[in-house]
Amino acid sequence: MGATIAEKILARAAGRDRVRAGEEIKARPDFVIAYDFPGYTDVIFRQMKEDFGIDKVVDPSRFALFIDHMVPAVTPQEEELHQVTRDWGAAQGVPVYERKGIGHQVAAELGYATPGAFVVHFDGHISQLGTYGALAIGVRRHLLEAFVKERIQIKVPKTTRIDLTGRLRPGVMARDVFHHIVRVIGPSACRFQVLEIGGNALEHISLEGRQTITCLAMFTGAITAIINPDRTSLDYALPRARIALDPVSSDPDADYAAVHRIDLSGLQPVVVIPPSPANTHDLSDFVGTEVQVGYLGSCASGRVEDLRIAAEILRGRQVKPGFQLHVVPTSQEIMRQAAEEGIITDLIASGAFVTSSSCDYCFGRMGVMSAGQRAVSTGTLNVRGRMGSPDSEIFIVNAAAVAAAAIEGKIADPRPYL
Amino acid sequence: MPLKNLRGRAAFVFDEIDFDVDQIVGVKNIKIKDTDELAKVAMQGYDPDFATRVKPGDLLIGNENFGYGHPHYPPMIAMRRLGISGVVAESFSPGYWRGEIAMGFPQIACPGVLGLVSRWDELEVDWKDSQVINRTTGTALPFEPLSDGDRMMLEHGGLIGYLHARDEEETE
């Protein structure tokens, strides 16, 4: 019986020839990543020193910190938190990346998504580094373990494999693919497992789209998602890779907990209705629902292809008066490319509010909704109160559908605009 | 340091699948830091008398994929303040599970528990035999054994205690 890519990565990280799902091992993360957030990084820095008497992390080049939430600061306390992060990074020799964009995206741009690497973060959306064949797991408060120990204890997860086949129709995007997967296999099908995405449909899904799919793995119950490296992902990741590792892939006879085959050729745009990321429906069932806010951004979307399709729909048209369309490119690098392509100009001309990369629109720190308002969003989540009042509602759709809704002030099918 | 069996009543049965624990305190209260304040608002949407009815040691019962979504810590901080000693559910969402185990708060994955337990039944979680016993009805069900790491985490009161225990283990 062969091994999955997750088993191979964890075997190397544990210094073993072979590990199998179910075993408990101690594995050395190649990269330990975090963004600063009150009650997380500040507490970790304090606990490291006060509870464990550790002044320095082992091998600071393995660590990376991102300042991407509360950017820019709106209270003195937020800025103080950022300063704690900057000071800690400087004292430790740990790089701090600030105002470069949403960390999960910037981590890929900066080579932390090294194929074959084992990565930990406290936030689960780091799973998107799996796009490049890295095993990136959100471990929540257990991240402290990686700050005070060189190795972390982990149970080798089982893997569920999803083979995607067929080609997406115009107006149907990676965002729809992920939520369709949840609809087909259910929100707990991959509990405590790795979600491995494969199949010939990936040939037609960009790296950006793959990041969208792997980013959201937690909503299948998975602890991360991963894609076996191919030419496209290696061409992006290897020149940036921060460490020299041999990329690995699952063996053809790997032992999977389950294998699902999902045909995408008939897929229509979907909508995930509040208040749960498990509520996937066809978008057509909700066309006409009035919405007042649109958000195009987050670590799950907001990449160049998302901005490009929104601009294509909005070019020569206007956002409906009173509708608030917030467009937040996921990184400064993406912002720059979109500017060069003229996408930013088109979006602004249509009435969109285009703003610098930040996590803050996704979790309701900026652009918040009042009671009774509804949003169409490409954010990660649609639970109550995520983007403001607990009595507002979030409908998750793809970037094209956000643009179409912005024109009509109602949930709309983007395809007639394309 | 063996784990002490949990004994208490089923203080509430959350029968919703994919339950979002933030609803326990309500999203509008999720940023409250004061544990007494949190305890006051807990369960208001489910049973306004919860705080006066619950007794130290009581357990919560959950359905499948308990803790789905982006769970925050305040709901279970409130529950612990009220004396809740653990959660027994059909199954758990990994993010929630990791977060609460790191707090040293027992979580017990027991497939079939909804069929075993009615509200206010007297329960025991027997760690040695890995079973949930319903003392009211005289029935029992096996639960999924904890991983070594999770068990150590609970034995040592959470993540900090666990890491100190690892210090000792690794220097031996």
XYZ file of N, CA and C in Angstrom, chain A residues 123-243:
363
model
N -4.465 29.802 12.298
C -5.671 29.997 11.482
C -5.792 28.897 10.418
N -6.974 28.326 10.323
C -7.203 27.196 9.422
C -7.119 27.515 7.938
N -7.300 28.787 7.561
C -7.275 29.100 6.125
C -5.876 29.049 5.514
N -4.873 28.778 6.363
C -3.519 28.557 5.842
C -3.502 27.312 4.945
N -4.563 26.506 5.045
C -4.684 25.303 4.204
C -4.466 25.607 2.731
N -4.651 26.867 2.324
C -4.516 27.184 0.893
C -3.096 27.011 0.377
N -2.107 26.917 1.269
C -0.753 26.638 0.789
C -0.677 25.224 0.213
N -1.679 24.416 0.520
C -1.776 23.079 -0.059
C -1.895 23.099 -1.579
N -2.258 24.226 -2.132
C -2.308 24.405 -3.582
C -0.969 24.035 -4.221
N 0.111 24.259 -3.462
C 1.462 24.055 -4.005
C 2.112 22.787 -3.458
N 1.295 21.916 -2.861
C 1.853 20.654 -2.359
C 2.517 20.780 -1.006
N 2.186 21.846 -0.262
C 2.634 21.944 1.134
C 1.491 21.464 2.026
N 1.850 20.905 3.185
C 0.828 20.474 4.141
C 0.758 21.549 5.218
N -0.291 22.373 5.155
C -0.382 23.550 6.023
C -1.622 23.418 6.899
N -1.395 23.331 8.207
C -2.480 23.013 9.137
C -2.682 24.149 10.135
N -3.941 24.521 10.348
C -4.298 25.479 11.397
C -4.509 24.721 12.697
N -3.681 25.008 13.707
C -3.727 24.209 14.935
C -4.285 24.989 16.126
N -4.796 26.195 15.850
C -5.351 27.054 16.904
C -4.328 27.274 18.009
N -4.754 27.222 19.289
C -3.832 27.603 20.373
C -2.630 26.681 20.497
N -2.738 25.487 19.906
C -1.595 24.577 19.930
C -0.382 25.185 19.234
N -0.571 26.308 18.538
C 0.578 26.930 17.877
C 1.669 27.258 18.887
N 1.274 27.505 20.115
C 2.256 27.752 21.173
C 3.297 26.630 21.213
N 2.821 25.402 20.975
C 3.721 24.246 20.993
C 4.873 24.444 20.004
N 4.551 25.001 18.836
C 5.579 25.195 17.809
C 6.525 26.346 18.159
N 6.092 27.232 19.061
C 6.974 28.321 19.495
C 7.921 27.870 20.607
N 7.493 26.908 21.410
C 8.332 26.510 22.546
C 9.000 25.145 22.353
N 8.568 24.414 21.343
C 9.158 23.107 21.061
C 9.563 23.077 19.590
N 10.576 22.343 19.279
C 10.950 22.252 17.874
C 9.981 21.345 17.123
N 9.440 20.379 17.855
C 8.515 19.422 17.223
C 7.148 19.516 17.882
N 6.127 19.264 17.090
C 4.777 19.251 17.651
C 4.211 17.837 17.549
N 3.387 17.511 18.536
C 2.767 16.182 18.532
C 1.534 16.237 17.634
N 1.424 15.286 16.746
C 0.285 15.303 15.819
C -0.089 13.873 15.445
N -1.394 13.671 15.304
C -1.878 12.369 14.833
C -1.908 12.430 13.307
N -1.269 11.498 12.660
C -1.242 11.506 11.191
C -2.676 11.361 10.676
N -3.140 12.339 9.900
C -4.548 12.285 9.479
C -4.787 11.320 8.316
N -6.003 10.829 8.277
C -6.452 10.120 7.069
C -6.695 11.151 5.976
N -6.837 10.681 4.755
C -7.075 11.581 3.630
C -8.321 11.144 2.863
N -9.168 12.114 2.541
C -10.253 11.873 1.590
C -9.877 12.540 0.274
N -10.007 11.793 -0.790
C -9.615 12.290 -2.112
C -10.860 12.704 -2.895
N -10.793 13.877 -3.503
C -11.875 14.322 -4.390
C -11.288 14.453 -5.789
N -11.803 13.717 -6.730
C -11.397 13.866 -8.124
C -12.413 14.733 -8.840
N -11.962 15.895 -9.276
C -12.831 16.814 -10.010
C -12.654 16.557 -11.499
N -13.774 16.394 -12.189
C -13.696 16.148 -13.626
C -14.542 17.180 -14.366
N -14.302 17.275 -15.655
C -15.102 18.184 -16.482
C -14.549 19.596 -16.449
N -15.182 20.453 -17.226
C -14.695 21.823 -17.357
C -15.794 22.786 -16.921
N -15.388 23.822 -16.174
C -16.372 24.795 -15.684
C -16.957 25.604 -16.832
N -18.241 25.886 -16.738
C -18.887 26.765 -17.722
C -18.559 28.220 -17.393
N -18.663 29.110 -18.363
C -18.406 30.532 -18.096
C -19.312 31.044 -16.971
N -18.743 31.853 -16.093
C -19.523 32.405 -14.979
C -19.546 31.507 -13.757
N -19.014 30.293 -13.900
C -18.906 29.378 -12.760
C -17.435 29.375 -12.347
N -17.182 29.551 -11.055
C -15.815 29.769 -10.610
C -15.402 28.776 -9.516
N -14.118 28.842 -9.152
C -13.587 27.934 -8.121
C -14.398 28.038 -6.836
N -14.883 29.241 -6.590
C -15.692 29.443 -5.387
C -16.923 28.533 -5.398
N -17.545 28.430 -6.563
C -18.703 27.540 -6.700
C -18.279 26.084 -6.516
N -17.087 25.778 -7.019
C -16.602 24.395 -6.925
C -16.488 23.978 -5.466
N -15.851 24.827 -4.651
C -15.687 24.427 -3.255
C -17.041 24.207 -2.583
N -17.929 25.166 -2.744
C -19.217 25.026 -2.028
C -20.044 23.864 -2.579
N -19.840 23.566 -3.856
C -20.497 22.384 -4.427
C -19.943 21.110 -3.775
N -18.637 21.088 -3.530
C -18.045 19.926 -2.843
C -18.717 19.737 -1.486
N -18.910 20.829 -0.740
C -19.573 20.727 0.571
C -20.989 20.185 0.394
N -21.650 20.674 -0.659
C -23.026 20.220 -0.903
C -23.059 18.723 -1.190
N -22.060 18.226 -1.930
C -22.068 16.820 -2.323
C -21.646 15.912 -1.170
N -20.538 16.249 -0.508
C -20.013 15.299 0.493
C -20.451 15.644 1.906
N -20.934 16.886 2.117
C -21.415 17.277 3.449
C -20.345 18.006 4.253
N -20.803 18.772 5.259
C -19.881 19.630 6.016
C -19.033 18.903 7.054
N -19.187 17.591 7.171
C -18.353 16.880 8.146
C -17.708 15.642 7.540
N -17.785 15.516 6.216
C -17.313 14.292 5.564
C -15.817 14.055 5.776
N -15.072 15.131 5.950
C -13.613 14.985 6.068
C -13.122 15.333 7.467
N -13.956 15.136 8.467
C -13.569 15.550 9.820
C -12.227 14.962 10.235
N -11.330 15.843 10.685
C -9.983 15.494 11.159
C -9.108 14.897 10.053
N -9.558 15.006 8.812
C -8.788 14.429 7.708
C -8.144 15.517 6.848
N -7.352 15.055 5.885
C -6.840 15.926 4.835
C -7.751 15.773 3.627
N -8.103 16.888 3.025
C -8.895 16.879 1.793
C -7.913 16.991 0.632
N -7.777 15.917 -0.134
C -6.854 15.950 -1.278
C -7.659 16.162 -2.547
N -7.315 17.214 -3.262
C -8.058 17.561 -4.479
C -7.244 17.138 -5.696
N -7.884 16.427 -6.604
C -7.200 16.016 -7.826
C -8.200 15.965 -8.977
N -7.788 15.318 -10.041
C -8.684 15.139 -11.178
C -8.357 16.084 -12.317
N -8.813 15.704 -13.512
C -8.405 16.453 -14.706
C -9.048 17.833 -14.806
N -10.058 18.111 -13.986
C -10.635 19.467 -14.008
C -9.618 20.504 -13.572
N -8.633 20.091 -12.776
C -7.642 21.052 -12.287
C -6.832 21.674 -13.418
N -6.751 20.968 -14.544
C -6.018 21.539 -15.683
C -6.616 22.871 -16.115
N -7.894 23.052 -15.827
C -8.571 24.282 -16.261
C -8.847 25.224 -15.100
N -8.352 24.887 -13.925
C -8.567 25.765 -12.757
C -7.228 26.392 -12.394
N -7.188 27.719 -12.375
C -5.937 28.446 -12.138
C -5.418 28.183 -10.728
N -4.166 28.568 -10.502
C -3.614 28.471 -9.152
C -4.436 29.314 -8.182
N -4.896 30.474 -8.654
C -5.734 31.332 -7.804
C -7.003 30.592 -7.394
N -7.611 29.942 -8.371
C -8.836 29.187 -8.100
C -8.563 28.014 -7.171
N -7.422 27.371 -7.353
C -7.072 26.253 -6.468
C -6.883 26.762 -5.043
N -6.329 27.974 -4.903
C -6.169 28.536 -3.556
C -7.530 28.792 -2.917
N -8.478 29.211 -3.724
C -9.846 29.392 -3.210
C -10.384 28.076 -2.662
N -10.177 27.012 -3.400
C -10.727 25.707 -2.989
C -10.024 25.190 -1.738
N -8.693 25.232 -1.733
C -7.964 24.676 -0.590
C -8.127 25.560 0.653
N -8.315 26.851 0.436
C -8.482 27.802 1.549
C -9.643 27.416 2.459
N -10.692 26.877 1.872
C -11.953 26.710 2.598
C -12.162 25.293 3.127
N -11.092 24.492 3.077
C -11.194 23.066 3.425
C -11.906 22.809 4.746
N -11.719 23.711 5.710
C -12.274 23.454 7.049
C -13.791 23.262 7.025
N -14.449 23.775 6.007
C -15.906 23.655 5.983
C -16.391 22.295 5.478
N -15.421 21.399 5.181
C -15.764 19.983 5.001
C -15.393 19.192 6.249
N -14.904 19.897 7.265
C -14.401 19.229 8.462
C -12.915 18.923 8.406
N -12.298 19.147 7.248
C -10.885 18.789 7.074
C -9.969 19.710 7.879
N -8.795 19.178 8.256
C -7.816 20.022 8.941
C -6.931 20.748 7.933
N -6.917 20.289 6.698
C -6.267 21.035 5.630
C -6.651 20.416 4.294
N -6.172 21.043 3.222
C -6.376 20.496 1.885
C -5.047 20.521 1.166
N -4.905 19.662 0.190
C -3.636 19.606 -0.538
C -3.878 19.111 -1.957
N -3.014 19.553 -2.854
C -3.078 19.138 -4.259
C -1.688 18.629 -4.636
N -1.621 17.464 -5.244
C -0.323 16.962 -5.692
C 0.273 17.959 -6.681
N 1.567 18.283 -6.529
C 2.160 19.287 -7.411
C 2.056 18.876 -8.886
N 1.816 19.860 -9.736
C 1.885 19.637 -11.178
C 2.776 20.730 -11.775
N 2.936 20.697 -13.078
C 3.836 21.640 -13.721
C 3.465 23.088 -13.363
N 2.178 23.374 -13.409
C 1.719 24.749 -13.153
C 2.085 25.214 -11.750
N 1.820 24.366 -10.763
C 2.084 24.807 -9.383
C 3.580 24.842 -9.111
N 4.326 23.883 -9.672
C 5.774 23.884 -9.442
C 6.433 25.098 -10.101
N 5.947 25.472 -11.286
C 6.526 26.642 -11.974
C 6.373 27.903 -11.125
N 5.272 27.972 -10.361
C 5.070 29.128 -9.490
C 5.898 28.986 -8.217
N 5.830 27.813 -7.607
C 6.328 27.676 -6.232
C 7.837 27.447 -6.129
N 8.396 26.678 -7.049
C 9.812 26.318 -6.871
C 10.760 27.512 -6.947
N 10.579 28.449 -7.902
C 11.514 29.583 -7.928
C 11.439 30.446 -6.668
N 10.303 30.381 -5.953
C 10.160 31.201 -4.743
C 10.500 30.439 -3.476
N 10.617 29.105 -3.598
C 10.704 28.269 -2.390
C 11.826 28.733 -1.464
N 11.525 28.799 -0.185
C 12.512 29.304 0.789
C 13.456 28.229 1.277
N 13.075 26.969 1.102
C 13.972 25.875 1.475
C 13.984 24.840 0.355
